[in-house]
PDB file of C-alpha atoms in Angstrom:
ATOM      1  CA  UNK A   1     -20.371  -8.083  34.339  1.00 47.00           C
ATOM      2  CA  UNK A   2     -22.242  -8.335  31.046  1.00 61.00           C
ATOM      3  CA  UNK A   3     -25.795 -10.218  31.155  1.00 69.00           C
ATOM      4  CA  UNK A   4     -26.074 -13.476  29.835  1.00 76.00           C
ATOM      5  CA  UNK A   5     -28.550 -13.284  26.696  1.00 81.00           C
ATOM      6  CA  UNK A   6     -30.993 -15.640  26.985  1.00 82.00           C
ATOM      7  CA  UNK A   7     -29.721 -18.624  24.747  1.00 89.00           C
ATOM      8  CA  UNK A   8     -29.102 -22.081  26.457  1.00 88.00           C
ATOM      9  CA  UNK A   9     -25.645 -23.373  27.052  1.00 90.00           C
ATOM     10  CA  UNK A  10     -24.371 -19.720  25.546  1.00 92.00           C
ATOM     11  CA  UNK A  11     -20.788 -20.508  27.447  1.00 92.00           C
ATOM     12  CA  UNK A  12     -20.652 -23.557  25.299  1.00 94.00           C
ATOM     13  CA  UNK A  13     -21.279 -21.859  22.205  1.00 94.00           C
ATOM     14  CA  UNK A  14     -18.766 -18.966  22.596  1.00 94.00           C
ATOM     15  CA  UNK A  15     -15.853 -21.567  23.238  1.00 94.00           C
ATOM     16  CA  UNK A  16     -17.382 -23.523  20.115  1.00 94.00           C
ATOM     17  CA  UNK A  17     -17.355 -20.471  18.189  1.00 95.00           C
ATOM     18  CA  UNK A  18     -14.418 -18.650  19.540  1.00 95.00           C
ATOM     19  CA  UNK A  19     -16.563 -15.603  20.831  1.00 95.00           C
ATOM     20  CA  UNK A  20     -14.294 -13.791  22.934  1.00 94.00           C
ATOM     21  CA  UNK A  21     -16.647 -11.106  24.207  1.00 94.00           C
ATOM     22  CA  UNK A  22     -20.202  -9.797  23.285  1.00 94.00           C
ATOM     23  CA  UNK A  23     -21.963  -6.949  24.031  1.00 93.00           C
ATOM     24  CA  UNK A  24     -26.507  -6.777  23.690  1.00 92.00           C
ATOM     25  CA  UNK A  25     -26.558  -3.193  21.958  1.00 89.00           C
ATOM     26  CA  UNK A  26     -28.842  -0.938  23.521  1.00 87.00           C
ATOM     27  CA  UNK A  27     -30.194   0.874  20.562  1.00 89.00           C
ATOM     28  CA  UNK A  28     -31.271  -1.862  18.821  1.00 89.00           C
ATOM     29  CA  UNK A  29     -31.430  -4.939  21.225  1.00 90.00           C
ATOM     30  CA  UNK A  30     -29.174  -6.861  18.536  1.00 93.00           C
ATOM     31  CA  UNK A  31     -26.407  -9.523  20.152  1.00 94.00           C
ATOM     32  CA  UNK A  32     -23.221  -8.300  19.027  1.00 95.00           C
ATOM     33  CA  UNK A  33     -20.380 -11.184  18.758  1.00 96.00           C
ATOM     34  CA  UNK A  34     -16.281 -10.655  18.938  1.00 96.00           C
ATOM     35  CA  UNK A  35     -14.206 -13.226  17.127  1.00 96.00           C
ATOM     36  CA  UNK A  36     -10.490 -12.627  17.110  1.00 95.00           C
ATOM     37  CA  UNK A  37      -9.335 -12.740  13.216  1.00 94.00           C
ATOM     38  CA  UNK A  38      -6.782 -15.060  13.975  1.00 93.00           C
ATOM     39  CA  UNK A  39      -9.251 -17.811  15.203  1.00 94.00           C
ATOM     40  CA  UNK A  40     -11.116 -17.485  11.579  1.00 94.00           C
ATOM     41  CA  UNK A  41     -10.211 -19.576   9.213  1.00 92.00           C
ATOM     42  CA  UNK A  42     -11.442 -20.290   5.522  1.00 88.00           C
ATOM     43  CA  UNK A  43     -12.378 -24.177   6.221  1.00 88.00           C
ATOM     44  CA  UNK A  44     -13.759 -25.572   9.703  1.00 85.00           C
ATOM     45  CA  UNK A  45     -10.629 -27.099  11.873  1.00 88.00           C
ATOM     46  CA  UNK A  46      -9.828 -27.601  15.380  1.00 90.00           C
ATOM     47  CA  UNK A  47      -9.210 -24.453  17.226  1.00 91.00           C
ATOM     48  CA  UNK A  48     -10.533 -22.161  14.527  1.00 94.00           C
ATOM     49  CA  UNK A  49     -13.755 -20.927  13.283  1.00 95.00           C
ATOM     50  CA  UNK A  50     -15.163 -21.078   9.271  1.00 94.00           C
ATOM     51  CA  UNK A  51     -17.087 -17.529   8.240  1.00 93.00           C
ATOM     52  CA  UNK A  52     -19.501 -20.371   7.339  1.00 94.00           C
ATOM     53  CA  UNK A  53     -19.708 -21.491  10.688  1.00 95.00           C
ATOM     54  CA  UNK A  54     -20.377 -18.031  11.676  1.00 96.00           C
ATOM     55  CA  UNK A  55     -22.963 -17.221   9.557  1.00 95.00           C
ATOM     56  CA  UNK A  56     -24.866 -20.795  10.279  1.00 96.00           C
ATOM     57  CA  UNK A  57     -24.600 -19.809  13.960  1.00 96.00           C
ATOM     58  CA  UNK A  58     -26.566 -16.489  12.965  1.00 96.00           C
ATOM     59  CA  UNK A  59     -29.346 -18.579  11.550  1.00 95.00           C
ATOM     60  CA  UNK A  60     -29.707 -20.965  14.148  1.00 94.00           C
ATOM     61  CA  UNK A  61     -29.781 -18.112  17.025  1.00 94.00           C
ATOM     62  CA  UNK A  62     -32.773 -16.482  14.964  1.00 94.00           C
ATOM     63  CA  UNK A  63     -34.499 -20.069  14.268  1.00 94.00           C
ATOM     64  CA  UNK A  64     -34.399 -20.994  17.769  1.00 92.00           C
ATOM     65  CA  UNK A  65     -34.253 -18.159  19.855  1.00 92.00           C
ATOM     66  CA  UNK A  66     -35.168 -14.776  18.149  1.00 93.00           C
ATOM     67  CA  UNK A  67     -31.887 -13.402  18.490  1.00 93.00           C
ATOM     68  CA  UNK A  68     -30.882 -10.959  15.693  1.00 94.00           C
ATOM     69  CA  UNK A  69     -26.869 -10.964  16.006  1.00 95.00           C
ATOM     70  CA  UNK A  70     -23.964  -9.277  14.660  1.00 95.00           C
ATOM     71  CA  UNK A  71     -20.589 -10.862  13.713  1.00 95.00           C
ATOM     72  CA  UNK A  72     -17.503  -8.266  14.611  1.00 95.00           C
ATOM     73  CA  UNK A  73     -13.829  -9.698  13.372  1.00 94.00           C
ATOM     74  CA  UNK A  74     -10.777  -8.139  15.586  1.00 94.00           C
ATOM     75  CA  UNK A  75      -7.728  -7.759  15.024  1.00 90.00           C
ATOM     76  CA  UNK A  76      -5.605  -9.965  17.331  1.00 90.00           C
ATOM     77  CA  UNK A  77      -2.014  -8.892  18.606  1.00 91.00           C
ATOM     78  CA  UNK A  78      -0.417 -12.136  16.777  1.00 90.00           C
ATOM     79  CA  UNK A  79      -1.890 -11.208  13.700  1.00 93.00           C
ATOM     80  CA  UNK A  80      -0.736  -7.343  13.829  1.00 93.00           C
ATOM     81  CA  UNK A  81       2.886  -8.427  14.709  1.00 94.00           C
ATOM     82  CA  UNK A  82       3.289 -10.840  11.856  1.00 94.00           C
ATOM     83  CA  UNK A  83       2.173  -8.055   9.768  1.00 94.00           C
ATOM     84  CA  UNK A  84       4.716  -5.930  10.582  1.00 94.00           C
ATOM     85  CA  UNK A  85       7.446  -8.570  10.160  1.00 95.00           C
ATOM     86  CA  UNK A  86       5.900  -8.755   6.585  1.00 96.00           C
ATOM     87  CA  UNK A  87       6.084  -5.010   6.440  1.00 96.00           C
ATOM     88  CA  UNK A  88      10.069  -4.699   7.614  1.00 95.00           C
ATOM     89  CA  UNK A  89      11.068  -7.772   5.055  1.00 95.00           C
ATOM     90  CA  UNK A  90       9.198  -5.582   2.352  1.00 96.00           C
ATOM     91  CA  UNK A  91      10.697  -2.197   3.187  1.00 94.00           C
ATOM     92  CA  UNK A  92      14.548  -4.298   3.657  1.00 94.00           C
ATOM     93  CA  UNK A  93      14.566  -6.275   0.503  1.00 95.00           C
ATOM     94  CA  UNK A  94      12.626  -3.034  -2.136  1.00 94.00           C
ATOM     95  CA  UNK A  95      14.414  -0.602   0.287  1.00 90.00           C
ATOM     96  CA  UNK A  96      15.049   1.973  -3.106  1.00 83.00           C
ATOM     97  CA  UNK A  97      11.063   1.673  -4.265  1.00 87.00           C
ATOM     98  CA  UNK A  98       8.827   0.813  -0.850  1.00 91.00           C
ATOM     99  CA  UNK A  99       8.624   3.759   1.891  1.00 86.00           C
ATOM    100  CA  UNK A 100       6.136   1.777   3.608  1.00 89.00           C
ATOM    101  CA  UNK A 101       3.339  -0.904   3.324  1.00 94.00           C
ATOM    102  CA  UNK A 102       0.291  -2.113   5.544  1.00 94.00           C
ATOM    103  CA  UNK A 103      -0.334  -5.761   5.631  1.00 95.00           C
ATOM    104  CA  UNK A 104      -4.329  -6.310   6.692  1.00 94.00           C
ATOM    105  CA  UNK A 105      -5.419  -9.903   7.425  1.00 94.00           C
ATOM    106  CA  UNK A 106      -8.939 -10.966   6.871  1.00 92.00           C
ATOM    107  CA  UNK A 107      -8.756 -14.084   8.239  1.00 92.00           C
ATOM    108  CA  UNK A 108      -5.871 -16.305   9.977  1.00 92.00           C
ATOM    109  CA  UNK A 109      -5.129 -17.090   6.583  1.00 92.00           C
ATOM    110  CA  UNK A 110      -5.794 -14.547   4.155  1.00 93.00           C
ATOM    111  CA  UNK A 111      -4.159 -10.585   3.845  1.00 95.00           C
ATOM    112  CA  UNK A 112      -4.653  -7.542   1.698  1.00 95.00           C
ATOM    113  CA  UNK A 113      -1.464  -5.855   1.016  1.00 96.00           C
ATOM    114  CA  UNK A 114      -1.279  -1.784   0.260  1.00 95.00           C
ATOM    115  CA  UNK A 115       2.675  -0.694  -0.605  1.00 95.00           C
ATOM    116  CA  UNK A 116       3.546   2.767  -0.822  1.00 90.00           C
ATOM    117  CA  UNK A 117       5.745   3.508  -3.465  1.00 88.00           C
ATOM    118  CA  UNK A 118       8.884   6.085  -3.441  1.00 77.00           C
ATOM    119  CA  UNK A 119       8.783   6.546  -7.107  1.00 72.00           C
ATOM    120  CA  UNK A 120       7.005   5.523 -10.138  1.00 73.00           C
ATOM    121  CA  UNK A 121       7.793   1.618 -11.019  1.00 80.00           C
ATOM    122  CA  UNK A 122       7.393  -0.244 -13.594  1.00 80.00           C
ATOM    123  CA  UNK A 123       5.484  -3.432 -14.183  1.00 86.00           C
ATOM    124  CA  UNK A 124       8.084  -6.013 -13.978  1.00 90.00           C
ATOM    125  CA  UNK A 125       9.227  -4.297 -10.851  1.00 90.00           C
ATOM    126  CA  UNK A 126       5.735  -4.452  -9.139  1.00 92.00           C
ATOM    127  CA  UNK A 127       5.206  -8.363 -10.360  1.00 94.00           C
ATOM    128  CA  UNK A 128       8.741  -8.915  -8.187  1.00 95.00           C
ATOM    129  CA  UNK A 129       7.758  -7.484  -5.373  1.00 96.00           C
ATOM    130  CA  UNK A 130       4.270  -9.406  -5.448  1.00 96.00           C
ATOM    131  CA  UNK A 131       5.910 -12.532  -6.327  1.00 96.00           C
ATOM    132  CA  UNK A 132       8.452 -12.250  -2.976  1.00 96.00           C
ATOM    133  CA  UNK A 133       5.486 -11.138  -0.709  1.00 96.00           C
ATOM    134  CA  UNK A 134       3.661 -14.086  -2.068  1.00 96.00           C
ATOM    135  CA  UNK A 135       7.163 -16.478  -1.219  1.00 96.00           C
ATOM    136  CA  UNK A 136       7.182 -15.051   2.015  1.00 94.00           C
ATOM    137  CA  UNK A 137       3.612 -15.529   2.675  1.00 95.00           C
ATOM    138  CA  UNK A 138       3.093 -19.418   1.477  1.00 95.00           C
ATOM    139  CA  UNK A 139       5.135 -20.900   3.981  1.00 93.00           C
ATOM    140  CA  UNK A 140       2.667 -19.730   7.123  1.00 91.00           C
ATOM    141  CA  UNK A 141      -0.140 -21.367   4.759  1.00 92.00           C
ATOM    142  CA  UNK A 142      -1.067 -17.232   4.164  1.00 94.00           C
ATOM    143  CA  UNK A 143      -2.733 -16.445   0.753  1.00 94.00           C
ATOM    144  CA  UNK A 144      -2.556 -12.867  -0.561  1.00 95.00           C
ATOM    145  CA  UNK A 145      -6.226 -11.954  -1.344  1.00 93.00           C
ATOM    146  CA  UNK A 146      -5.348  -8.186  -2.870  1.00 94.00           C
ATOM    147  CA  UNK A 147      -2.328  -6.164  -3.664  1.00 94.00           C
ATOM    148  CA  UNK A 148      -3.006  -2.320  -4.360  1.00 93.00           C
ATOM    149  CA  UNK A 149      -0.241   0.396  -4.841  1.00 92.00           C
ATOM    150  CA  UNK A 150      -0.101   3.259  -3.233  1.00 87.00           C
ATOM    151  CA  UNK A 151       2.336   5.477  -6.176  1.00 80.00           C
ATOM    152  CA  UNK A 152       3.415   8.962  -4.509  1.00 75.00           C
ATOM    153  CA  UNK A 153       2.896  12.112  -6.784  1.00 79.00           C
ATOM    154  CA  UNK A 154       5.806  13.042  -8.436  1.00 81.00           C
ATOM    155  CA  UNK A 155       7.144  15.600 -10.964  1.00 86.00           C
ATOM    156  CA  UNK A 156       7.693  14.605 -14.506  1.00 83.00           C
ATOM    157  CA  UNK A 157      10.486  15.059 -16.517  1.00 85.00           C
ATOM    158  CA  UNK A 158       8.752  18.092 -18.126  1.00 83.00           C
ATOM    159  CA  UNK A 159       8.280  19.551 -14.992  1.00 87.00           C
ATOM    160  CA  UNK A 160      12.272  19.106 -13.934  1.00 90.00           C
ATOM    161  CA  UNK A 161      13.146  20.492 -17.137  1.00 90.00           C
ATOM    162  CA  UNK A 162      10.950  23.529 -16.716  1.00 89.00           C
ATOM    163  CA  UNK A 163      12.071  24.233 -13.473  1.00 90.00           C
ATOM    164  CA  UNK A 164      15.576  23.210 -14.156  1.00 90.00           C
ATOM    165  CA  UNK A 165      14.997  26.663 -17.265  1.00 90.00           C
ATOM    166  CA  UNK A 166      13.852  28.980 -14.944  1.00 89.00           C
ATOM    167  CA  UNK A 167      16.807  28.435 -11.991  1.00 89.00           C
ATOM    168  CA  UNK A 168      19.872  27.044 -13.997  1.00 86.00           C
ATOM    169  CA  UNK A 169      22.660  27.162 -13.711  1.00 90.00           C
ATOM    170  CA  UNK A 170      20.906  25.096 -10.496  1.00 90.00           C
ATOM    171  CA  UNK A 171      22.442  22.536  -7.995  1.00 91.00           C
ATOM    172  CA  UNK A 172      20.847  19.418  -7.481  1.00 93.00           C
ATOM    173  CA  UNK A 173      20.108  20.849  -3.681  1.00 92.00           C
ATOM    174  CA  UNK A 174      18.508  23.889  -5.195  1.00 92.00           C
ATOM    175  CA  UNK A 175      16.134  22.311  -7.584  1.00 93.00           C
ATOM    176  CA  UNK A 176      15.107  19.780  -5.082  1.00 93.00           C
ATOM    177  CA  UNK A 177      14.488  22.488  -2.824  1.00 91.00           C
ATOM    178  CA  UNK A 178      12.292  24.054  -5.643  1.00 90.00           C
ATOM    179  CA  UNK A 179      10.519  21.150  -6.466  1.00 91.00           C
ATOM    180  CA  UNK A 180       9.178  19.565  -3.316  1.00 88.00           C
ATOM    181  CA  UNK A 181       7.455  22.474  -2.366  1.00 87.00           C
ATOM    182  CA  UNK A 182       5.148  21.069  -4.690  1.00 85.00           C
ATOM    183  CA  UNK A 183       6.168  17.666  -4.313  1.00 86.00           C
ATOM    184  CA  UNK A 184       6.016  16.282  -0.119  1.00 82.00           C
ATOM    185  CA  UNK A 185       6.931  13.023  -1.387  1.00 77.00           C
ATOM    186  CA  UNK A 186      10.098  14.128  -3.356  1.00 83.00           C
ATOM    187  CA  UNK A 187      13.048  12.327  -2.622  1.00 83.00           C
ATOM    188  CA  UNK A 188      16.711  13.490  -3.885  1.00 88.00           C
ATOM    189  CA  UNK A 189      18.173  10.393  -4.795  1.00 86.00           C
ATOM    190  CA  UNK A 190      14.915   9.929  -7.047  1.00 84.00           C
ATOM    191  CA  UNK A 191      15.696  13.416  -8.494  1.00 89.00           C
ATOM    192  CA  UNK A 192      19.315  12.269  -9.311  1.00 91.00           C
ATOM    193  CA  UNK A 193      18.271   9.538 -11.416  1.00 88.00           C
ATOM    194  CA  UNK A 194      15.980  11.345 -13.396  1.00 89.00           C
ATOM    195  CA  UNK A 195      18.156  14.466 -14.115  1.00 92.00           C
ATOM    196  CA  UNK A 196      21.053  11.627 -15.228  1.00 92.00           C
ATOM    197  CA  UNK A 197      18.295  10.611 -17.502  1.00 89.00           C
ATOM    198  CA  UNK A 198      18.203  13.825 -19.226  1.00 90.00           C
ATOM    199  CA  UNK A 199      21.388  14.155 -19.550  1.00 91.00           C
ATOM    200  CA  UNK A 200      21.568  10.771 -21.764  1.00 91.00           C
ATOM    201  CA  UNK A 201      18.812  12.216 -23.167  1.00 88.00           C
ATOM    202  CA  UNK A 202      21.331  15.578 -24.296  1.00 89.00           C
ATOM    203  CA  UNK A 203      17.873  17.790 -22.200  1.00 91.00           C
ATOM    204  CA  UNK A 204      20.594  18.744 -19.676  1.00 92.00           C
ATOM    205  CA  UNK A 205      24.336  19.069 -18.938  1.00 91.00           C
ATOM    206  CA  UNK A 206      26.271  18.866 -15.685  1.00 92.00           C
ATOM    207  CA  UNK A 207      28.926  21.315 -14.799  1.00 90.00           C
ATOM    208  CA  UNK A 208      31.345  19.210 -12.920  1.00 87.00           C
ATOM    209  CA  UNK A 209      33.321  22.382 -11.162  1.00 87.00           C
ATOM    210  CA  UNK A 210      30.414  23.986 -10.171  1.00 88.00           C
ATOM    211  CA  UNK A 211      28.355  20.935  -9.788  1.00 89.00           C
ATOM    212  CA  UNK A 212      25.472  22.658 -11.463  1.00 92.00           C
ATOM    213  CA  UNK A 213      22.664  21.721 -14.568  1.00 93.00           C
ATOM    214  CA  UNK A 214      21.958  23.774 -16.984  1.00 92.00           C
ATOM    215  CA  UNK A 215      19.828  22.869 -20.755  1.00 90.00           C
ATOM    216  CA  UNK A 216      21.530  22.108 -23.652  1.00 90.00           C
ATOM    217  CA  UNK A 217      20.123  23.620 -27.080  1.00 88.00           C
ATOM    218  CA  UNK A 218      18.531  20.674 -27.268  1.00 86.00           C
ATOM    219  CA  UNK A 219      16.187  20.780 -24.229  1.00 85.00           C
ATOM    220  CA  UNK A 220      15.728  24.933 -24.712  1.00 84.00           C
ATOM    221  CA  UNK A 221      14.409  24.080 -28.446  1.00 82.00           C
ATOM    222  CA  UNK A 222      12.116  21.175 -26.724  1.00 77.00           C
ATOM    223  CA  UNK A 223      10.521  23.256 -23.993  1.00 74.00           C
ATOM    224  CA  UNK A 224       9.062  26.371 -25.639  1.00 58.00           C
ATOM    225  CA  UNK A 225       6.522  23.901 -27.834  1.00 54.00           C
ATOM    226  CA  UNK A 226       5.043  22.835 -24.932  1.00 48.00           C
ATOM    227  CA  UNK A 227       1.578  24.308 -24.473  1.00 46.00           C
ATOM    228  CA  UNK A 228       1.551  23.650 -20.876  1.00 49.00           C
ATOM    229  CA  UNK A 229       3.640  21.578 -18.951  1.00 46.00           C
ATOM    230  CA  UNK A 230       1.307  18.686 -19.526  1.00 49.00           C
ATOM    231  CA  UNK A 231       1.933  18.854 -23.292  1.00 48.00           C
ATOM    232  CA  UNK A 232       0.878  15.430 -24.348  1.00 44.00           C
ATOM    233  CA  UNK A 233       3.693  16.002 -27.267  1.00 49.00           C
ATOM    234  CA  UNK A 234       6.214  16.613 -25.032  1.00 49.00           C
ATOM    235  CA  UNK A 235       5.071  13.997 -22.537  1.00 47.00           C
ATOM    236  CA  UNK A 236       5.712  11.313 -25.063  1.00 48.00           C
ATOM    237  CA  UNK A 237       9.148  13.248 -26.283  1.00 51.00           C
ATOM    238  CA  UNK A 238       9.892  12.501 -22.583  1.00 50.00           C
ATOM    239  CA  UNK A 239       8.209   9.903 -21.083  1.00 50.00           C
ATOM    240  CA  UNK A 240       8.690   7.739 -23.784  1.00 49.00           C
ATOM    241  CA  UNK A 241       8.961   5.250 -22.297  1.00 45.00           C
ATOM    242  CA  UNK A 242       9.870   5.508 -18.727  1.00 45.00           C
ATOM    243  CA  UNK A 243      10.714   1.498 -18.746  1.00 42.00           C
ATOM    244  CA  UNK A 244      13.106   2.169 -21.539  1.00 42.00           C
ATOM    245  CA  UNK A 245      15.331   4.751 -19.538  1.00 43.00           C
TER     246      UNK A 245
END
């Protein structure tokens, strides 16, 4: 059983305070407090605990008793498993864009949000997945602090023409194969899309018997300008505008 530092009525100011365990470290003699996240709230209220609380608490156990302390936040079970209902709405409604996403709350009432992209995204795509994590959020009175995006490396369209030159006449298997030995992240239903871009593009055709791409005059007349396969010129030729295609 842990000693009881010596602070009058300390009992009464863990319930207060919603310490749920503390520890005296030994190397430094400092009074280390536990407060569950999901008793931490931004504004005082019954049954939770302000940061501004907390930190007023610090003060007064160095004013009146010469305790140096520590504030530790844990993660509480409740607040984990809501996360992860967050996480499978995410990954059910964006199932063709989000592999995965980790939902972190700060407080009862406040998250960070990483999501780990499947392929590159554009803008208005990002702003509707932020707008239906912050839907899904507002009703349990939950504010979404930060959003980051986690985008997976994948190959450019110079890249899958380059590689698509050096195997063809290739199968879509094949040049998946070839390309996420590279590319871990690679996915071929990704790799579909893009080569159907190309081929709108006139970069590629499809051989329907053999089921096999090969470049059209078009593409082989493109690809031996490029410098390197980061070519700005021929990332523009490209890329141009990914949100267009």
């Amino acid at each position: 059983m842990l000693k009881q530092p010596a602070i009058s009525n300390f009992d009464g100011i863990r319930a207060e305070y919603c310490i749920s365990d503390f520890i005296v470290r030994a190397s430094d003699g400092i009074l280390v407090l536990y407060v569950p996240k999901d008793k931490v709230s931004d504004k005082a209220q019954k049954g939770f605990v302000s940061l501004k609380q907390l930190n007023n608490l610090q003060r007064k156990l160095k004013i009146e008793f010469d305790t140096s302390t520590e504030i530790v936040l844990l993660d509480a079970d409740s607040l984990i498993k809501v996360g992860e209902g967050f996480v499978a709405l995410l990954k059910s409604t964006f199932p063709d864009i989000i592999t995965d996403a980790r939902i972190s709350f700060l407080n009862a009432h406040r998250v960070s949000a990483t999501i780990v992209l499947s392929e590159f995204v554009d803008n208005s795509k990002k702003e509707a997945v932020e707008a239906f994590l912050t839907a899904v959020l507002t009703p349990a009175h939950i504010e979404l602090q930060a959003l980051q995006w986690d985008e997976v490396e994948l190959p450019s369209l110079i890249e899958i023409l380059t590689t698509t030159k050096k195997f063809q006449p290739v199968k879509l298997d094949n040049l998946y194969d070839f390309l996420s030995k590279d590319y871990p992240a690679l996915r071929i239903g990704w790799l579909n899309k893009q080569l159907d871009k190309l081929i709108k593009k006139k970069f590629l055709i499809r051989e329907r018997d053999t089921e096999t791409y090969a470049m059209t005059a078009l593409g082989l007349n493109l690809l031996p300008k490029i410098a390197s396969r980061n070519s700005s010129d021929i990332v523009r030729a490209l890329d141009l505008g990914r949100r267009k295609w």
